[in-house]
Amino acid sequence: MLRMWDDFPKITAPSDEESVVSIERLTLLRPDDWHLHLRDGAALAAVLPDTARRFARAIVMPNLVPPITTVALAAGYRDRILAALPNNPHFTPLMTLYLTERTSPADIAAARTSGFVHAVKYYPAGATTHSDAGARSLDRCEAVLAAMEAHDLPLLVHGEVTDPTVDVFDRERTFIERELAATVAKFPRLRVVFEHITTRDAVEFVERAPATVAATITAHHLLLNRNALFTGGIRPHHYCLPVLKREVHRQALLRAATSGSPKFFLGTDSAPHARHTKEVACGCAGIYTAHAAIELYAEAFDEVDKLDRLEGFASCFGADFYRLPRNTAVLTLVRTTQRVPAELPFGDDCLVPLRADGEIAWSIAD
Ligand code: NCD
Ligand code: ZN
């Protein structure tokens, strides 16, 4: 599947004993983003072109205020997304419903018949941005989970406990122990995506789980460890949930993403927030990466010399898991440095993207 043309191979490591031929140009089936926050209104219009320029499809998170809890709300949101991209017929938003304790089996049946709702997202109440309406636990949603299993509609989980006595860096591991393992065991045919995994524990859980369980991995968790939160001072633009973890976890994520296992695929979790809501005494969680998402993943895969594994991760395994056709169009990346602006427009505000005022080693070929 992979088409990689190192048409101009370049010898790049004269200091090593062995010369390394570096890949200068990489053509992939067009990728999809399996976890994305698009917001609404002027914010939606500001960020959507970044994603549509790179990705054919995206799983759109339902954590608006109020949340997208019904097929009717998802239909309206989908129309607003399509209306915000009048000149791009090539991007397809894949909608999700927000699981609450009032979600019913009938909502699940309606989602399945809609043809445009592809999953249901569980935010443990209070776990992250706009999660107040979430269910308190998966135990409280068993009839709905059974309906999802029967209708073969995937469950997407924000995998962190909200118990304030649990250390914030342990909340993902504790979620596996307290909730996820039991749900996977109880609903053996339910497809589950463990979203934006951040720990070696999550990697190992997904590897050992049945084929019904997969995970998305963000670019920022592949590129940064928790030191990035404190480099020379506190860095609010590196704060997201789940929070960045130790280097040992970043290494485990890199191994998983580049392993070729179809259980791990691309989900940016690009989560835009206005600058003033992050540079404040109590700042919002979320990192914006949509402006250069696939280029950032290319950097991460390049770091471990696994660019040949990027296409499976970015363009194939997610579509297979969601039982959607793989894209047929392609996207070409080139090893050309791009400069990232210090800020980007965001409706009446601005946002600070990842690598703001810095450089990314890859670009999209025009
Ligand atoms: C997301 C957001 O801002 O909507 N924030 C984040 O830090 N990832 C919510 C989420 O996915 O947790
Ligand atoms: Zn998210």
Coordinates of C-alpha atoms and ligand atoms in Angstrom, one line a residue:
M1 CA 0.0 0.0 0.0
L2 CA 2.8 2.4 0.9
R3 CA 4.2 4.5 -1.9
M4 CA 7.4 6.1 -0.8
W5 CA 9.6 7.8 -3.2
D6 CA 13.0 8.8 -2.1
D7 CA 13.6 10.1 -5.6
F8 CA 16.4 12.3 -4.3
P9 CA 18.1 10.2 -1.7
K10 CA 20.4 12.2 0.4
I11 CA 23.3 11.0 2.5
T12 CA 22.6 12.7 5.9
A13 CA 24.8 11.2 8.5
P14 CA 28.5 11.7 7.7
S15 CA 29.4 11.6 11.4
D16 CA 28.1 8.0 11.8
E17 CA 30.1 5.0 10.6
E18 CA 27.1 4.1 8.4
S19 CA 25.5 6.5 6.0
V20 CA 21.8 6.9 6.4
V21 CA 19.6 7.5 3.3
S22 CA 16.8 9.8 4.5
I23 CA 13.4 9.9 3.0
E24 CA 12.7 13.3 1.5
R25 CA 9.2 12.7 0.2
L26 CA 6.4 10.4 1.3
T27 CA 3.1 9.8 -0.4
L28 CA 0.3 8.2 1.6
L29 CA -3.3 7.3 1.1
R30 CA -5.1 10.4 2.4
P31 CA -5.2 10.1 6.2
D32 CA -8.2 10.4 8.5
D33 CA -8.3 11.9 12.0
W34 CA -10.2 9.6 14.3
H35 CA -10.5 12.1 17.2
L36 CA -11.0 15.8 16.6
H37 CA -12.6 18.8 18.3
L38 CA -14.1 21.3 15.8
R39 CA -16.1 23.5 18.2
D40 CA -18.9 25.5 16.5
G41 CA -19.7 28.9 14.9
A42 CA -16.8 31.2 14.2
A43 CA -14.4 28.9 15.9
L44 CA -15.4 26.0 13.7
A45 CA -15.0 28.1 10.6
A46 CA -11.5 29.1 11.7
V47 CA -10.1 25.7 12.4
L48 CA -11.9 23.4 10.0
P49 CA -9.8 24.3 6.9
D50 CA -6.7 23.1 8.7
T51 CA -8.1 19.6 9.1
A52 CA -9.8 19.5 5.7
R53 CA -6.5 20.3 4.0
R54 CA -4.9 17.2 5.4
F55 CA -7.6 14.6 6.2
A56 CA -10.4 13.0 4.2
R57 CA -12.6 12.3 7.3
A58 CA -12.6 13.0 11.0
I59 CA -14.5 11.6 13.9
V60 CA -15.9 14.8 15.4
M61 CA -16.2 15.0 19.2
P62 CA -19.6 15.9 20.6
N63 CA -18.5 18.0 23.6
L64 CA -20.2 21.2 22.6
V65 CA -22.2 23.2 25.1
P66 CA -24.9 21.8 25.2
P67 CA -23.5 18.5 24.1
I68 CA -24.5 16.5 21.0
T69 CA -26.7 13.9 22.7
T70 CA -29.2 13.0 19.9
V71 CA -29.1 12.2 16.2
A72 CA -31.1 15.4 15.5
L73 CA -28.4 17.5 17.2
A74 CA -25.7 15.5 15.4
A75 CA -27.5 16.2 12.1
G76 CA -27.6 19.9 12.7
Y77 CA -23.9 20.0 13.8
R78 CA -23.0 18.0 10.7
D79 CA -24.8 20.5 8.5
R80 CA -23.0 23.4 10.1
I81 CA -19.6 21.7 9.5
L82 CA -20.4 21.1 5.9
A83 CA -21.7 24.7 5.5
A84 CA -18.4 26.0 6.9
L85 CA -16.5 24.3 4.1
P86 CA -18.5 25.4 1.0
N87 CA -15.6 24.8 -1.4
N88 CA -14.5 21.4 -0.2
P89 CA -16.6 18.5 -1.2
H90 CA -13.8 16.1 -0.3
F91 CA -14.0 16.3 3.5
T92 CA -16.5 14.1 5.4
P93 CA -17.3 14.7 9.1
L94 CA -18.1 11.5 11.0
M95 CA -20.4 12.3 13.8
T96 CA -20.6 11.0 17.4
L97 CA -23.1 11.1 20.2
Y98 CA -22.2 12.2 23.8
L99 CA -23.1 9.5 26.3
T100 CA -25.2 10.6 29.3
E101 CA -27.1 8.7 31.9
R102 CA -30.2 9.6 30.0
T103 CA -29.0 8.1 26.6
S104 CA -31.4 5.3 25.7
P105 CA -31.2 2.2 23.6
A106 CA -33.6 3.9 21.2
D107 CA -31.0 6.7 20.7
I108 CA -28.5 4.0 19.8
A109 CA -30.8 2.4 17.3
A110 CA -31.5 5.9 15.8
A111 CA -27.7 6.5 15.6
R112 CA -27.1 3.3 13.7
T113 CA -29.9 3.9 11.2
S114 CA -28.8 7.6 10.6
G115 CA -25.8 6.4 8.6
F116 CA -23.7 9.5 9.8
V117 CA -23.3 8.8 13.5
H118 CA -20.3 6.4 13.8
A119 CA -19.7 6.2 17.5
V120 CA -20.7 7.2 21.0
K121 CA -18.3 9.0 23.3
Y122 CA -18.1 8.5 27.0
Y123 CA -16.7 11.4 29.1
P124 CA -16.6 10.4 32.8
A125 CA -18.4 13.4 34.4
G126 CA -15.9 16.1 35.2
A127 CA -12.9 14.4 33.5
T128 CA -12.1 17.1 31.0
T129 CA -13.3 20.1 29.0
H130 CA -17.1 20.2 28.7
S131 CA -17.6 16.8 30.4
D132 CA -20.1 17.9 33.1
A133 CA -23.0 16.2 31.3
G134 CA -21.1 12.9 31.1
A135 CA -22.1 9.7 32.8
R136 CA -20.7 9.0 36.3
S137 CA -19.6 5.6 35.3
L138 CA -20.0 2.9 32.5
D139 CA -21.9 0.8 35.1
R140 CA -24.7 3.3 34.9
C141 CA -25.1 2.8 31.1
E142 CA -25.3 -1.0 30.8
A143 CA -28.5 -1.1 28.8
V144 CA -27.1 1.4 26.3
L145 CA -23.8 -0.5 26.1
A146 CA -25.8 -3.6 25.3
A147 CA -27.6 -1.8 22.6
M148 CA -24.3 -0.5 21.2
E149 CA -23.0 -4.0 21.2
A150 CA -26.1 -5.3 19.4
H151 CA -26.0 -2.5 16.8
D152 CA -22.3 -2.7 16.5
L153 CA -21.7 1.0 17.2
P154 CA -18.3 1.7 18.8
L155 CA -17.8 3.2 22.2
L156 CA -15.1 5.8 22.5
V157 CA -13.7 6.4 25.9
H158 CA -12.0 9.3 27.6
G159 CA -10.1 6.9 29.9
E160 CA -9.4 8.7 33.1
V161 CA -11.0 8.4 36.5
T162 CA -12.2 11.6 38.1
D163 CA -11.6 10.6 41.7
P164 CA -9.7 13.6 43.1
T165 CA -7.7 11.4 45.5
V166 CA -6.1 9.7 42.5
D167 CA -2.9 11.4 41.3
V168 CA -3.5 13.1 38.0
F169 CA -0.7 11.2 36.4
D170 CA -2.3 7.8 37.4
R171 CA -5.8 8.5 36.3
E172 CA -5.5 6.6 33.0
R173 CA -4.0 3.5 34.6
T174 CA -6.6 3.6 37.4
F175 CA -9.4 3.9 34.8
I176 CA -8.3 0.7 33.2
E177 CA -8.4 -1.1 36.5
R178 CA -11.7 0.4 37.8
E179 CA -13.8 0.6 34.6
L180 CA -12.4 -0.3 31.3
A181 CA -11.2 -3.9 31.9
A182 CA -14.6 -4.8 33.4
T183 CA -16.6 -3.2 30.5
V184 CA -14.5 -5.0 27.9
A185 CA -15.0 -8.3 29.7
K186 CA -18.7 -7.8 30.1
F187 CA -19.4 -6.7 26.5
P188 CA -17.1 -9.0 24.4
R189 CA -18.6 -7.9 21.1
L190 CA -18.6 -4.2 21.8
R191 CA -16.0 -2.3 19.8
V192 CA -14.1 0.1 22.0
V193 CA -11.6 2.9 21.2
F194 CA -9.5 3.9 24.1
E195 CA -9.0 7.5 23.1
H196 CA -5.7 9.5 23.2
I197 CA -3.8 6.9 25.2
T198 CA -0.9 8.3 27.2
T199 CA 0.7 5.5 29.2
R200 CA 2.6 2.3 28.8
D201 CA -0.2 0.7 30.9
A202 CA -2.7 1.7 28.2
V203 CA -0.5 0.3 25.4
E204 CA -0.2 -3.0 27.2
F205 CA -3.9 -3.2 28.0
V206 CA -4.8 -2.6 24.3
E207 CA -2.2 -5.1 23.1
R208 CA -3.6 -7.8 25.4
A209 CA -7.2 -7.0 24.8
P210 CA -9.3 -8.7 22.2
A211 CA -9.4 -7.4 18.6
T212 CA -12.6 -5.4 19.5
V213 CA -10.4 -2.9 21.4
A214 CA -8.2 -0.3 19.7
A215 CA -6.7 3.1 20.7
T216 CA -5.9 6.5 19.2
I217 CA -2.7 8.3 19.8
T218 CA -2.1 12.0 19.4
A219 CA 0.9 13.7 17.8
H220 CA 1.6 15.7 20.9
H221 CA 1.8 12.6 23.2
L222 CA 4.3 11.1 20.6
L223 CA 6.4 14.2 20.6
L224 CA 6.4 15.6 24.1
N225 CA 6.8 14.3 27.6
R226 CA 5.7 16.0 30.8
N227 CA 8.9 18.1 31.0
A228 CA 7.3 20.2 28.2
L229 CA 4.8 21.5 30.7
F230 CA 7.6 23.2 32.7
T231 CA 10.4 24.1 30.3
G232 CA 11.8 27.3 31.7
G233 CA 8.4 28.2 33.3
I234 CA 4.8 26.9 33.2
R235 CA 3.7 26.2 29.6
P236 CA -0.1 26.4 29.4
H237 CA -0.1 25.6 25.7
H238 CA 1.3 22.1 26.5
Y239 CA -1.5 21.4 28.9
C240 CA -4.1 18.9 27.7
L241 CA -6.0 16.0 29.1
P242 CA -4.9 13.3 29.6
V243 CA -1.9 15.3 30.8
L244 CA 1.5 14.6 29.2
K245 CA 3.4 11.8 30.9
R246 CA 7.0 10.6 31.6
E247 CA 9.4 9.8 28.8
V248 CA 9.0 6.0 29.4
H249 CA 5.4 6.4 28.5
R250 CA 6.1 8.5 25.4
Q251 CA 8.5 5.7 24.3
A252 CA 5.8 3.1 24.7
L253 CA 3.4 5.2 22.6
L254 CA 6.0 5.6 19.9
R255 CA 6.6 1.8 19.9
A256 CA 2.9 1.2 19.6
A257 CA 2.1 3.7 16.9
T258 CA 5.0 2.5 14.8
S259 CA 4.6 -1.2 15.5
G260 CA 2.3 -1.9 12.5
S261 CA -0.4 -3.2 14.8
P262 CA -3.8 -2.3 13.5
K263 CA -5.0 -1.6 17.0
F264 CA -3.3 1.8 17.1
F265 CA -4.3 4.6 14.8
L266 CA -4.2 8.3 14.4
G267 CA -6.5 10.6 16.5
T268 CA -5.1 14.1 16.9
D269 CA -7.4 15.3 19.8
S270 CA -6.6 18.7 18.3
A271 CA -8.5 20.9 20.8
P272 CA -8.5 24.6 20.1
H273 CA -9.0 27.2 22.9
A274 CA -8.8 31.0 22.7
R275 CA -5.4 32.2 23.9
H276 CA -6.9 34.1 26.9
T277 CA -8.6 31.0 28.2
K278 CA -5.2 29.2 28.4
E279 CA -3.0 32.0 29.6
V280 CA -4.9 32.5 32.8
A281 CA -4.8 31.5 36.4
C282 CA -6.9 28.3 35.7
G283 CA -6.3 27.5 32.1
C284 CA -8.3 25.1 29.8
A285 CA -7.0 21.7 28.7
G286 CA -6.4 21.2 25.1
I287 CA -3.6 21.5 22.5
Y288 CA -4.2 22.7 18.9
T289 CA -2.3 20.6 16.3
A290 CA -4.7 20.6 13.3
H291 CA -2.6 23.3 11.6
A292 CA 0.2 20.7 11.0
A293 CA -1.1 17.4 12.3
I294 CA 0.2 14.9 9.7
E295 CA 3.5 16.8 9.5
L296 CA 3.9 16.4 13.3
Y297 CA 3.2 12.7 13.1
A298 CA 5.8 12.5 10.3
E299 CA 8.3 14.0 12.7
A300 CA 7.5 11.5 15.4
F301 CA 7.7 8.5 13.1
D302 CA 10.9 9.9 11.6
E303 CA 12.4 10.2 15.1
V304 CA 12.4 6.4 15.3
D305 CA 13.0 5.7 11.6
K306 CA 9.6 4.3 11.0
L307 CA 8.2 6.6 8.3
D308 CA 7.3 3.4 6.4
R309 CA 4.7 2.7 9.1
L310 CA 3.0 6.0 8.9
E311 CA 0.5 5.1 6.2
G312 CA -1.0 2.1 8.1
F313 CA -1.4 4.2 11.3
A314 CA -2.7 7.4 9.6
S315 CA -4.7 6.1 6.6
C316 CA -5.6 2.4 7.0
F317 CA -6.1 1.0 10.5
G318 CA -8.7 3.5 11.7
A319 CA -10.9 3.0 8.6
D320 CA -10.6 -0.7 9.0
F321 CA -11.7 -0.6 12.6
Y322 CA -14.6 1.7 11.9
R323 CA -15.5 -0.6 8.9
L324 CA -15.3 2.2 6.4
P325 CA -13.5 2.0 3.1
R326 CA -9.9 3.2 3.0
N327 CA -9.4 6.5 1.1
T328 CA -8.2 6.3 -2.5
A329 CA -6.8 9.8 -2.9
V330 CA -3.3 10.5 -1.7
L331 CA -1.4 13.1 0.2
T332 CA 2.3 13.9 -0.2
L333 CA 4.6 15.1 2.5
V334 CA 8.0 16.6 1.9
R335 CA 10.9 17.1 4.2
T336 CA 10.8 20.8 4.0
T337 CA 10.8 22.9 7.1
Q338 CA 7.7 25.0 7.8
R339 CA 7.5 27.9 10.1
V340 CA 4.5 28.0 12.5
P341 CA 2.9 31.4 13.2
A342 CA 3.0 32.7 16.8
E343 CA -0.8 32.6 16.8
L344 CA -3.7 31.8 14.5
P345 CA -7.1 33.5 14.1
F346 CA -9.9 31.9 16.1
G347 CA -13.1 33.8 15.5
D348 CA -12.9 37.1 17.3
D349 CA -10.0 35.6 19.3
C350 CA -6.7 33.9 18.5
L351 CA -5.2 30.6 19.5
V352 CA -1.6 29.4 20.0
P353 CA -0.9 26.3 18.0
L354 CA 1.6 23.6 18.9
R355 CA 5.2 24.7 18.0
A356 CA 4.0 28.4 17.8
D357 CA 6.8 30.6 16.5
G358 CA 8.9 27.5 15.8
E359 CA 9.5 25.0 13.0
I360 CA 8.3 21.6 11.9
A361 CA 10.5 19.5 9.8
W362 CA 7.8 18.3 7.3
S363 CA 5.4 20.1 5.0
I364 CA 2.6 19.1 2.7
A365 CA 3.5 19.2 -1.0
D366 CA 1.2 21.6 -2.9
Ligands
NCD1 C1 -10.4 18.5 25.0 C2 -11.3 19.8 24.7 O1 -10.7 20.8 24.8 O2 -12.4 19.6 24.2 N1 -9.3 18.8 25.7 C3 -8.1 18.1 25.9 O3 -7.3 18.5 26.6 N2 -7.9 17.0 25.1 C4 -11.3 17.5 25.7 C5 -10.7 16.1 25.7 O4 -10.6 15.4 24.7 O5 -10.3 15.7 26.8
ZN2 ZN -10.6 15.0 22.8

